[in-house]
């Protein structure tokens, strides 16, 4: 699950067993606040990087068993100890947000997926450790779901990312379809833009479906939550298809009326 944007997917939702909602919310608060350092406000890059470095120092305190300065890290330390969560996924997230400050273009899809490995996959991996279900097969499926949600996010936010001087669509694919940065800047959907977006959508759809067995592998309400997240992602992809890739003027988001259909699809499977 993309950690930078929450309006489309449930976070610590009522579908989760009540004892897990608080630790899940702590993980997301860590991810969201760190992501905001990279994305929000008008601070210079040096100050953004300093804030992320401070989070790294706080994580080191948690690892050493020392008392962190911030209440968030005190809570984080409690759930890390209680559920024996690894700290590397938290560090991977910080590395991804640091990369957002320093890097705005990606040469090819392999580079994009390396970013997803740090920006999105760690959240799913932490949740599997929290659920006590972090075996090799589940981790593989979780990575597929999380990376696909990040790719979906990139499709949704082409215009928003451009205004932050970032393009996550691979440069070699832009060239292949004859789409220029000027075209992105102008929100121009002429030429091969629709074909480019169709390619992005189909790839993200295949990836999220490859991870979908995780929703059946995990029991009860946790599995139901995963299946709901997958169907939410698929619904967003359908919306992108419906507007023929024009995410500039019709940014697809999940609305209240989408959820009954999503839940009906979840319960039918």
XYZ file of N, CA and C in Angstrom:
807
model
N 0.835 -1.184 0.000
C 0.000 0.000 0.000
C 0.872 1.235 0.000
N 0.519 2.151 -0.917
C 1.259 3.402 -0.908
C 1.076 4.124 0.411
N 2.167 4.598 0.984
C 2.064 5.260 2.282
C 1.805 6.740 2.141
N 1.911 7.272 0.945
C 1.802 8.715 0.788
C 0.391 9.214 0.601
N -0.547 8.353 0.255
C -1.890 8.809 -0.074
C -2.892 7.836 0.527
N -3.796 8.334 1.341
C -4.665 7.464 2.126
C -6.127 7.573 1.750
N -6.478 8.500 0.837
C -7.893 8.708 0.597
C -8.539 7.541 -0.126
N -7.735 6.670 -0.748
C -8.306 5.607 -1.568
C -8.426 4.257 -0.878
N -7.697 4.062 0.195
C -7.643 2.732 0.779
C -7.845 2.797 2.288
N -8.501 1.779 2.868
C -8.746 1.796 4.309
C -7.462 1.666 5.108
N -7.362 2.420 6.175
C -6.194 2.382 7.048
C -6.685 2.082 8.463
N -6.162 1.004 9.061
C -6.615 0.579 10.393
C -8.140 0.543 10.429
N -8.746 0.004 9.392
C -10.197 0.082 9.245
C -10.893 -0.835 10.232
N -12.205 -0.667 10.278
C -13.021 -1.463 11.193
C -13.013 -2.937 10.809
N -12.523 -3.259 9.611
C -12.447 -4.668 9.227
C -11.388 -5.413 10.022
N -10.364 -4.694 10.510
C -9.302 -5.347 11.259
C -9.766 -5.715 12.659
N -9.229 -6.804 13.215
C -9.507 -7.110 14.620
C -9.099 -5.926 15.500
N -9.927 -5.602 16.486
C -9.710 -4.410 17.309
C -8.309 -4.318 17.909
N -7.709 -5.412 18.411
C -6.373 -5.278 19.018
C -5.289 -4.839 18.040
N -5.522 -5.023 16.743
C -4.499 -4.671 15.757
C -4.628 -3.233 15.256
N -5.743 -2.582 15.523
C -5.960 -1.253 14.937
C -4.957 -0.237 15.451
N -4.653 -0.271 16.742
C -3.704 0.716 17.267
C -2.300 0.511 16.708
N -1.725 -0.699 16.748
C -0.378 -0.845 16.160
C -0.337 -0.513 14.677
N -1.395 -0.845 13.944
C -1.427 -0.482 12.528
C -1.418 1.029 12.379
N -2.195 1.722 13.209
C -2.244 3.185 13.114
C -0.895 3.812 13.458
N -0.139 3.212 14.376
C 1.193 3.739 14.719
C 2.136 3.608 13.523
N 2.099 2.462 12.854
C 2.941 2.256 11.673
C 2.608 3.292 10.607
N 1.335 3.527 10.377
C 0.948 4.476 9.350
C 1.275 5.908 9.749
N 1.162 6.222 11.022
C 1.530 7.578 11.465
C 3.016 7.822 11.248
N 3.832 6.815 11.519
C 5.258 6.939 11.225
C 5.465 7.203 9.735
N 4.839 6.368 8.902
C 5.049 6.480 7.459
C 4.522 7.804 6.923
N 3.346 8.185 7.366
C 2.742 9.417 6.851
C 3.550 10.641 7.262
N 3.945 10.709 8.526
C 4.673 11.893 8.994
C 6.027 11.996 8.298
N 6.699 10.870 8.106
C 7.990 10.900 7.418
C 7.815 11.279 5.948
N 6.767 10.763 5.323
C 6.485 11.109 3.939
C 6.211 12.600 3.791
N 5.542 13.177 4.783
C 5.255 14.612 4.739
C 6.533 15.449 4.766
N 7.566 14.952 5.438
C 8.842 15.685 5.425
C 9.327 15.863 3.981
N 9.155 14.830 3.177
C 9.625 14.892 1.795
C 8.688 15.694 0.905
N 7.395 15.740 1.245
C 6.404 16.247 0.295
C 5.747 17.569 0.652
N 5.562 17.850 1.930
C 4.716 18.966 2.325
C 5.524 20.214 2.665
N 4.889 21.368 2.479
C 5.510 22.622 2.883
C 6.564 23.111 1.905
N 7.276 24.149 2.306
C 8.238 24.811 1.423
C 9.665 24.766 1.963
N 9.952 23.832 2.833
C 11.295 23.754 3.399
C 12.315 23.397 2.320
N 13.538 23.914 2.430
C 14.591 23.506 1.487
C 14.942 22.036 1.683
N 15.567 21.468 0.658
C 15.904 20.042 0.687
C 16.760 19.684 1.889
N 17.674 20.562 2.256
C 18.570 20.252 3.371
C 17.801 20.048 4.667
N 16.762 20.856 4.892
C 15.971 20.713 6.123
C 15.094 19.472 6.078
N 14.578 19.154 4.917
C 13.785 17.922 4.788
C 14.643 16.699 5.105
N 15.856 16.682 4.562
C 16.763 15.565 4.815
C 17.155 15.495 6.286
N 17.303 16.665 6.921
C 17.637 16.691 8.349
C 16.504 16.094 9.180
N 15.264 16.378 8.796
C 14.124 15.803 9.527
C 14.098 14.284 9.390
N 14.375 13.800 8.196
C 14.414 12.348 7.991
C 15.568 11.717 8.764
N 16.690 12.413 8.830
C 17.819 11.905 9.619
C 17.469 11.847 11.107
N 16.678 12.809 11.566
C 16.250 12.779 12.966
C 15.392 11.551 13.236
N 14.544 11.172 12.281
C 13.762 9.946 12.435
C 14.679 8.724 12.494
N 15.742 8.739 11.724
C 16.694 7.627 11.788
C 17.318 7.534 13.176
N 17.648 8.683 13.753
C 18.219 8.675 15.117
C 17.198 8.166 16.135
N 15.943 8.530 15.950
C 14.907 8.040 16.855
C 14.751 6.522 16.742
N 14.842 6.012 15.506
C 14.795 4.558 15.321
C 15.969 3.877 16.007
N 17.136 4.509 15.950
C 18.313 3.950 16.621
C 18.080 3.881 18.126
N 17.388 4.870 18.673
C 17.046 4.832 20.102
C 16.131 3.653 20.408
N 15.159 3.439 19.552
C 14.257 2.297 19.732
C 15.047 0.994 19.697
N 15.962 0.893 18.739
C 16.757 -0.326 18.607
C 17.646 -0.554 19.825
N 18.163 0.530 20.396
C 19.064 0.424 21.544
C 18.316 0.290 22.869
N 16.987 0.413 22.824
C 16.216 0.351 24.057
C 16.262 1.628 24.864
N 16.740 2.721 24.241
C 16.776 4.026 24.915
C 15.429 4.722 24.757
N 15.213 5.748 25.577
C 13.945 6.466 25.538
C 13.957 7.474 24.397
N 13.066 7.329 23.403
C 13.010 8.315 22.317
C 12.450 9.645 22.819
N 12.767 10.724 22.102
C 12.276 12.043 22.490
C 10.810 12.232 22.136
N 10.377 11.638 21.047
C 9.042 11.906 20.540
C 8.056 10.822 20.978
N 6.822 11.222 21.335
C 5.811 10.236 21.748
C 5.541 9.180 20.682
N 5.590 9.571 19.395
C 5.355 8.595 18.334
C 6.330 7.440 18.438
N 7.602 7.749 18.711
C 8.612 6.693 18.762
C 8.529 5.893 20.058
N 7.990 6.501 21.108
C 7.730 5.726 22.321
C 6.678 4.657 22.028
N 5.618 5.053 21.304
C 4.592 4.085 20.914
C 5.168 3.053 19.945
N 5.989 3.536 19.027
C 6.595 2.623 18.055
C 7.470 1.588 18.765
N 8.236 2.043 19.742
C 9.074 1.119 20.489
C 8.262 0.041 21.189
N 7.103 0.430 21.691
C 6.247 -0.546 22.385
C 5.751 -1.623 21.436
N 5.298 -1.201 20.236
C 4.774 -2.231 19.327
C 5.902 -3.038 18.691
N 7.064 -2.418 18.485
C 8.219 -3.160 17.967
C 8.592 -4.270 18.938
N 8.626 -3.953 20.223
C 8.989 -4.955 21.228
C 7.902 -5.997 21.410
N 6.668 -5.549 21.427
C 5.575 -6.489 21.687
C 5.406 -7.491 20.549
N 5.519 -6.995 19.311
C 5.262 -7.862 18.151
C 6.542 -8.297 17.452
N 7.700 -7.934 18.026
C 8.997 -8.308 17.464
C 9.111 -7.882 15.994
N 8.768 -6.627 15.746
C 8.834 -6.111 14.387
C 10.272 -5.795 13.999
N 10.670 -6.108 12.783
C 12.012 -5.726 12.327
C 12.063 -4.211 12.080
N 13.219 -3.617 12.262
C 13.368 -2.179 12.054
C 13.781 -1.829 10.630
N 14.307 -2.797 9.886
C 14.759 -2.477 8.533
C 13.647 -1.916 7.645
N 12.403 -2.436 7.714
C 11.362 -1.826 6.877
C 11.130 -0.346 7.187
N 11.244 0.056 8.447
C 11.114 1.471 8.789
C 12.249 2.272 8.146
N 13.440 1.716 8.179
C 14.591 2.394 7.560
C 14.428 2.464 6.037
N 13.875 1.406 5.454
C 13.642 1.417 4.007
C 12.682 2.546 3.627
N 11.649 2.739 4.432
C 10.716 3.834 4.156
C 11.425 5.184 4.190
N 12.261 5.381 5.187
C 12.999 6.651 5.287
C 13.921 6.828 4.081
N 14.522 5.738 3.610
C 15.373 5.826 2.421
C 14.554 6.221 1.197
N 13.324 5.707 1.094
C 12.467 6.064 -0.040
C 12.106 7.541 -0.003
N 11.784 8.051 1.189
C 11.408 9.459 1.288
C 12.615 10.360 1.036
N 13.780 9.906 1.443
C 15.010 10.636 1.117
C 15.208 10.666 -0.393
N 14.921 9.547 -1.045
C 15.045 9.475 -2.502
C 14.083 10.457 -3.169
N 12.897 10.643 -2.586
C 11.950 11.607 -3.149
C 12.514 13.024 -3.129
N 13.306 13.340 -2.121
C 13.920 14.662 -2.052
C 15.000 14.816 -3.116
N 15.720 13.739 -3.379
C 16.926 13.820 -4.214
C 16.736 13.406 -5.664
N 15.667 12.682 -5.972
C 15.543 12.077 -7.305
C 14.153 12.343 -7.865
N 14.095 12.785 -9.110
C 12.805 13.110 -9.712
C 12.484 12.367 -10.987
N 13.399 11.533 -11.490
C 13.161 10.804 -12.733
C 13.663 9.374 -12.576
N 13.027 8.447 -13.315
C 13.366 7.028 -13.238
C 13.571 6.499 -14.648
N 14.748 5.956 -14.885
C 15.149 5.581 -16.240
C 14.260 4.493 -16.825
N 13.918 3.496 -16.012
C 13.154 2.360 -16.524
C 12.324 1.760 -15.402
N 11.551 0.735 -15.748
C 10.639 0.134 -14.778
C 11.384 -0.540 -13.637
N 12.558 -1.074 -13.911
C 13.346 -1.697 -12.838
C 13.678 -0.668 -11.762
N 14.023 0.549 -12.162
C 14.294 1.604 -11.182
C 13.046 1.954 -10.389
N 11.913 2.015 -11.071
C 10.655 2.314 -10.382
C 10.348 1.239 -9.339
N 10.558 -0.021 -9.710
C 10.258 -1.104 -8.776
C 11.227 -1.123 -7.600
N 12.453 -0.701 -7.815
C 13.377 -0.573 -6.695
C 12.881 0.482 -5.712
N 12.327 1.550 -6.251
C 11.734 2.570 -5.382
C 10.542 1.991 -4.620
N 9.680 1.260 -5.317
C 8.513 0.650 -4.663
C 8.939 -0.293 -3.541
N 10.055 -0.981 -3.749
C 10.536 -1.911 -2.722
C 10.788 -1.189 -1.408
N 11.186 0.075 -1.491
C 11.452 0.842 -0.275
C 10.269 1.706 0.159
N 9.468 2.169 -0.804
C 8.412 3.132 -0.472
C 7.101 2.480 -0.088
N 6.833 1.277 -0.581
C 5.525 0.653 -0.384
C 5.610 -0.721 0.271
N 6.504 -1.573 -0.222
C 6.563 -2.949 0.280
C 6.808 -3.036 1.785
N 7.611 -2.137 2.385
C 7.857 -2.266 3.829
C 6.596 -2.218 4.681
N 5.594 -1.460 4.246
C 4.372 -1.374 5.044
C 3.679 -2.726 5.096
N 3.524 -3.365 3.950
C 2.906 -4.684 3.934
C 3.701 -5.705 4.721
N 5.019 -5.629 4.623
C 5.866 -6.567 5.359
C 5.715 -6.372 6.870
N 5.650 -5.122 7.298
C 5.457 -4.866 8.726
C 4.110 -5.409 9.196
N 3.082 -5.240 8.372
C 1.768 -5.743 8.768
C 1.772 -7.264 8.864
N 2.470 -7.938 7.957
C 2.544 -9.396 8.050
C 3.264 -9.832 9.318
N 4.335 -9.133 9.688
C 4.991 -9.441 10.966
C 4.040 -9.192 12.130
N 3.266 -8.130 12.025
C 2.295 -7.808 13.071
C 1.254 -8.920 13.190
N 0.845 -9.469 12.056
C -0.153 -10.537 12.057
C 0.446 -11.897 12.381
N 1.788 -11.979 12.478
C 2.438 -13.260 12.700
C 2.356 -14.168 11.485
N 2.403 -13.579 10.280
C 2.210 -14.357 9.056
C 3.262 -14.042 8.011
N 4.479 -13.704 8.445
C 5.516 -13.245 7.516
C 6.328 -14.404 6.959
N 5.648 -15.354 6.297
C 6.396 -16.408 5.621
C 6.730 -15.976 4.188
N 7.553 -16.759 3.505
C 8.083 -16.347 2.198
C 6.979 -16.103 1.178
N 5.989 -16.990 1.117
C 4.921 -16.860 0.131
C 4.073 -15.621 0.409
N 3.728 -15.408 1.679
C 2.923 -14.238 2.019
C 3.666 -12.938 1.736
N 4.965 -12.920 2.023
C 5.764 -11.722 1.757
C 5.802 -11.421 0.260
N 5.920 -12.458 -0.550
C 5.947 -12.256 -2.005
C 4.635 -11.650 -2.488
N 3.520 -12.193 -2.006
C 2.216 -11.672 -2.422
C 1.982 -10.264 -1.883
N 2.415 -10.018 -0.666
C 2.277 -8.677 -0.093
C 3.063 -7.650 -0.901
N 4.282 -8.004 -1.288
C 5.097 -7.083 -2.092
C 4.391 -6.757 -3.405
N 3.769 -7.755 -4.015
C 3.067 -7.526 -5.278
C 1.905 -6.561 -5.084
N 1.138 -6.746 -4.017
C 0.014 -5.852 -3.746
C 0.507 -4.439 -3.467
N 1.499 -4.314 -2.598
C 1.971 -2.987 -2.204
C 2.605 -2.245 -3.378
N 3.430 -2.927 -4.150
C 4.044 -2.277 -5.303
C 2.990 -1.869 -6.322
N 1.995 -2.711 -6.527
C 0.953 -2.364 -7.495
C 0.165 -1.146 -7.024
N -0.117 -1.060 -5.743
C -0.825 0.115 -5.227
C 0.008 1.381 -5.419
N 1.327 1.250 -5.276
C 2.188 2.403 -5.528
C 2.144 2.781 -7.004
N 2.160 1.799 -7.899
C 2.068 2.086 -9.328
C 0.738 2.746 -9.673
N -0.332 2.275 -9.038
C -1.647 2.890 -9.253
C -1.609 4.346 -8.817
N -0.972 4.597 -7.692
C -0.819 5.947 -7.190
C -0.077 6.836 -8.182
N 0.973 6.281 -8.800
C 1.718 7.037 -9.798
C 0.816 7.412 -10.977
N -0.057 6.479 -11.381
C -0.975 6.775 -12.478
C -1.971 7.860 -12.078
N -2.503 7.782 -10.879
C -3.446 8.795 -10.395
C -2.833 10.189 -10.373
N -1.585 10.265 -9.961
C -0.996 11.541 -9.544
C 0.062 12.077 -10.494
N -0.044 11.757 -11.784
C 0.962 12.242 -12.730
C 1.080 13.761 -12.660
N -0.057 14.455 -12.665
C -0.044 15.914 -12.618
C 0.448 16.457 -11.292
N 0.011 15.837 -10.202
C 0.435 16.266 -8.861
C 1.933 16.067 -8.700
N 2.430 14.914 -9.130
C 3.865 14.642 -9.016
C 4.677 15.605 -9.883
N 4.151 15.943 -11.060
C 4.865 16.883 -11.925
C 5.103 18.205 -11.215
N 4.098 18.659 -10.468
C 4.234 19.940 -9.760
C 5.273 19.857 -8.642
N 5.647 18.657 -8.253
C 6.734 18.451 -7.294
C 8.051 18.125 -8.006
N 8.054 18.315 -9.325
C 9.217 18.014 -10.165
C 9.593 16.541 -10.105
N 8.577 15.684 -10.122
C 8.802 14.245 -10.136
C 7.987 13.609 -11.248
N 8.587 12.652 -11.921
C 7.881 11.813 -12.889
C 8.252 10.373 -12.568
N 7.266 9.604 -12.136
C 7.533 8.213 -11.783
C 7.296 7.267 -12.959
N 6.630 7.735 -14.019
C 6.505 6.906 -15.207
C 7.900 6.751 -15.811
N 8.296 5.525 -16.158
C 9.673 5.308 -16.628
C 10.004 6.133 -17.869
N 11.198 6.708 -17.871
C 11.612 7.560 -18.979
C 11.658 6.800 -20.296
N 12.111 5.556 -20.281
C 12.197 4.817 -21.536
C 10.813 4.523 -22.112
N 9.802 4.377 -21.245
C 8.444 4.137 -21.727
C 7.817 5.430 -22.254
N 8.117 6.561 -21.633
C 7.669 7.837 -22.184
C 8.206 8.020 -23.596
N 9.474 7.694 -23.779
C 10.085 7.828 -25.104
C 9.459 6.863 -26.104
N 9.188 5.641 -25.642
C 8.611 4.630 -26.532
C 7.249 5.075 -27.062
N 6.468 5.740 -26.208
C 5.135 6.186 -26.604
C 5.127 7.629 -27.113
N 6.287 8.248 -27.176
C 6.368 9.589 -27.716
C 5.716 10.645 -26.851
N 5.755 10.451 -25.531
C 5.174 11.412 -24.589
C 6.303 12.238 -23.983
N 6.203 13.544 -24.092
C 7.247 14.436 -23.598
C 6.887 14.994 -22.223
N 7.881 15.530 -21.544
C 7.614 16.182 -20.266
C 6.732 17.418 -20.464
N 6.890 18.091 -21.566
C 6.034 19.251 -21.842
C 4.574 18.827 -21.935
N 4.323 17.684 -22.551
C 2.958 17.179 -22.650
C 2.385 16.903 -21.262
N 3.207 16.332 -20.364
C 2.762 16.092 -18.988
C 2.488 17.417 -18.296
N 3.371 18.383 -18.467
C 3.207 19.687 -17.830
C 1.910 20.358 -18.259
N 1.508 20.140 -19.505
C 0.312 20.781 -20.034
C -0.952 19.945 -19.824
N -0.808 18.763 -19.245
C -1.969 17.894 -19.071
C -2.582 17.480 -20.395
N -1.732 17.254 -21.361
C -2.146 16.974 -22.737
C -2.294 15.463 -22.929
N -3.492 15.022 -23.262
C -3.740 13.581 -23.418
C -3.822 13.164 -24.880
N -3.266 13.970 -25.765
C -3.293 13.631 -27.190
C -2.204 12.607 -27.509
N -2.135 12.249 -28.788
C -1.100 11.320 -29.234
C -1.229 9.960 -28.576
N -0.111 9.459 -28.071
C -0.062 8.112 -27.508
C -0.244 8.087 -25.984
N -0.710 9.212 -25.411
C -0.887 9.240 -23.953
C -1.828 8.137 -23.482
N -2.957 7.981 -24.155
C -3.939 6.972 -23.741
C -3.332 5.574 -23.803
N -2.558 5.305 -24.835
C -1.928 3.990 -24.966
C -0.896 3.775 -23.858
N -0.145 4.820 -23.532
C 0.824 4.722 -22.437
C 0.123 4.403 -21.127
N -0.972 5.098 -20.849
C -1.682 4.872 -19.586
C -2.351 3.501 -19.563
N -2.822 3.054 -20.723
C -3.416 1.717 -20.777
C -2.365 0.664 -20.427
N -1.159 0.863 -20.917
C -0.060 -0.059 -20.606
C 0.240 -0.045 -19.112
N 0.294 1.140 -18.503
C 0.561 1.245 -17.065
C -0.537 0.550 -16.258
N -1.778 0.760 -16.655
C -2.919 0.178 -15.946
C -2.892 -1.341 -16.027
N -2.643 -1.873 -17.219
C -2.663 -3.330 -17.376
C -1.538 -3.978 -16.570
N -0.393 -3.341 -16.521
C 0.719 -3.899 -15.749
C 0.390 -3.877 -14.258
N -0.150 -2.766 -13.768
C -0.510 -2.684 -12.353
C -1.618 -3.681 -12.012
N -2.561 -3.863 -12.938
C -3.654 -4.810 -12.698
C -3.107 -6.237 -12.589
N -2.225 -6.605 -13.482
C -1.648 -7.955 -13.435
C -0.871 -8.171 -12.139
N -0.162 -7.133 -11.697
C 0.643 -7.266 -10.488
C -0.230 -7.419 -9.257
N -1.287 -6.612 -9.156
C -2.130 -6.705 -7.957
C -2.879 -8.038 -7.929
N -3.266 -8.535 -9.093
C -3.940 -9.833 -9.131
C -2.985 -10.956 -8.736
N -1.698 -10.794 -9.054
C -0.730 -11.827 -8.682
C -0.559 -11.912 -7.165
N -0.817 -10.807 -6.468
C -0.718 -10.821 -5.013
C -2.012 -11.140 -4.304
N -3.121 -11.194 -5.052
C -4.441 -11.374 -4.455
C -4.598 -12.637 -3.602
N -3.889 -13.756 -3.885
C -4.038 -14.938 -3.023
C -3.737 -14.671 -1.551
N -3.027 -13.590 -1.239
C -2.764 -13.267 0.164
C -4.061 -13.073 0.935
N -5.075 -12.548 0.274
C -6.357 -12.310 0.948
C -7.047 -13.581 1.382
N -6.716 -14.695 0.738
C -7.263 -15.989 1.140
C -6.312 -16.734 2.075
N -5.047 -16.428 1.981
C -4.074 -17.109 2.841
C -4.182 -16.638 4.289
N -4.561 -15.377 4.489
C -4.699 -14.844 5.840
C -6.127 -15.056 6.331
N -6.283 -15.434 7.577
C -7.602 -15.825 8.063
C -8.476 -14.638 8.459
N -9.771 -14.882 8.510
C -10.731 -13.979 9.147
C -10.737 -12.560 8.622
N -10.804 -11.629 9.570
C -10.977 -10.231 9.207
C -9.716 -9.636 8.586
N -8.551 -10.187 8.915
C -7.321 -9.717 8.280
C -7.355 -10.031 6.785
N -7.738 -11.255 6.431
C -7.862 -11.616 5.025
C -8.917 -10.780 4.317
N -10.012 -10.493 5.018
C -11.063 -9.652 4.453
C -10.542 -8.248 4.164
N -9.732 -7.729 5.066
C -9.127 -6.411 4.854
C -8.245 -6.418 3.605
N -7.431 -7.462 3.448
C -6.543 -7.536 2.287
C -7.349 -7.622 1.006
N -8.394 -8.441 1.000
C -9.222 -8.571 -0.205
C -9.901 -7.247 -0.550
N -10.284 -6.505 0.471
C -10.907 -5.198 0.242
C -9.910 -4.218 -0.371
N -8.676 -4.242 0.121
C -7.640 -3.363 -0.431
C -7.388 -3.707 -1.905
N -7.315 -4.998 -2.208
C -7.093 -5.407 -3.604
C -8.231 -4.923 -4.491
N -9.466 -5.129 -4.058
C -10.610 -4.688 -4.862
C -10.647 -3.168 -4.983
N -10.211 -2.455 -3.945
C -10.119 -1.002 -4.040
C -9.144 -0.576 -5.118
N -8.005 -1.237 -5.163
C -7.020 -0.937 -6.201
C -7.554 -1.229 -7.589
N -8.230 -2.359 -7.747
C -8.803 -2.706 -9.045
C -9.868 -1.704 -9.461
N -10.618 -1.212 -8.499
C -11.652 -0.214 -8.793
C -11.024 1.080 -9.318
N -9.923 1.499 -8.717
C -9.233 2.695 -9.197
C -8.756 2.484 -10.637
N -8.221 1.316 -10.933
C -7.776 1.039 -12.296
C -8.939 1.091 -13.285
N -10.097 0.594 -12.874
C -11.276 0.692 -13.727
C -11.633 2.156 -13.995
N -11.515 2.987 -12.988
C -11.825 4.409 -13.144
C -10.838 5.084 -14.105
N -9.564 4.701 -14.034
C -8.583 5.265 -14.966
C -8.927 4.846 -16.388
N -9.320 3.582 -16.563
C -9.747 3.122 -17.886
C -10.960 3.912 -18.376
N -11.883 4.161 -17.471
C -13.136 4.831 -17.855
C -12.888 6.227 -18.398
N -11.897 6.939 -17.825
C -11.598 8.300 -18.302
C -10.512 8.286 -19.367
N -10.190 7.073 -19.860
C -9.195 6.902 -20.928
C -7.852 7.541 -20.574
N -7.471 7.382 -19.320
C -6.159 7.846 -18.885
C -6.061 9.333 -18.610
N -7.178 10.060 -18.683
C -7.127 11.503 -18.438
C -7.212 11.774 -16.936
N -6.143 11.465 -16.244
C -6.100 11.661 -14.790
C -5.835 13.120 -14.432
N -5.521 13.936 -15.417
C -5.311 15.364 -15.156
C -6.622 16.062 -14.796
N -7.670 15.733 -15.538
C -8.956 16.410 -15.364
C -9.964 15.556 -14.602
N -9.671 14.276 -14.438
C -10.604 13.361 -13.758
C -9.798 12.426 -12.860
N -9.163 12.971 -11.834
C -8.351 12.120 -10.958
C -9.249 11.090 -10.268
N -8.990 9.812 -10.487
C -9.879 8.782 -9.931
C -9.612 8.530 -8.447
N -10.646 8.630 -7.666
C -10.577 8.307 -6.241
C -11.797 7.468 -5.876
N -11.711 6.752 -4.774
C -12.847 5.970 -4.308
C -13.822 6.884 -3.570
N -15.069 6.817 -3.982
C -16.140 7.597 -3.365
C -16.972 6.693 -2.462
N -17.821 7.310 -1.649
C -18.636 6.533 -0.703
C -19.454 5.470 -1.419
N -19.963 5.804 -2.603
C -20.818 4.848 -3.316
C -20.048 3.700 -3.948
N -18.725 3.797 -3.982
C -17.934 2.690 -4.518
C -17.824 1.528 -3.533
N -17.892 1.840 -2.236
C -17.602 0.807 -1.239
C -18.605 -0.343 -1.205
N -19.918 -0.094 -1.390
C -20.826 -1.254 -1.427
C -20.480 -2.225 -2.548
N -20.109 -1.700 -3.730
C -19.726 -2.578 -4.837
C -18.442 -3.325 -4.510
N -17.456 -2.627 -3.910
C -16.208 -3.269 -3.557
C -16.449 -4.405 -2.568
N -17.239 -4.123 -1.533
C -17.521 -5.160 -0.528
C -18.308 -6.311 -1.117
N -19.218 -6.020 -2.049
C -19.969 -7.089 -2.696
C -19.028 -7.991 -3.493
N -18.048 -7.388 -4.161
C -17.087 -8.190 -4.919
C -16.223 -9.034 -3.971
N -15.850 -8.440 -2.839
C -15.035 -9.172 -1.858
C -15.795 -10.378 -1.335
N -17.041 -10.176 -0.980
C -17.815 -11.260 -0.374
C -18.212 -12.327 -1.399
N -18.206 -11.957 -2.683
C -18.572 -12.916 -3.717
C -17.438 -13.857 -4.068
N -16.219 -13.522 -3.631
C -15.049 -14.335 -3.996
C -14.716 -15.345 -2.906
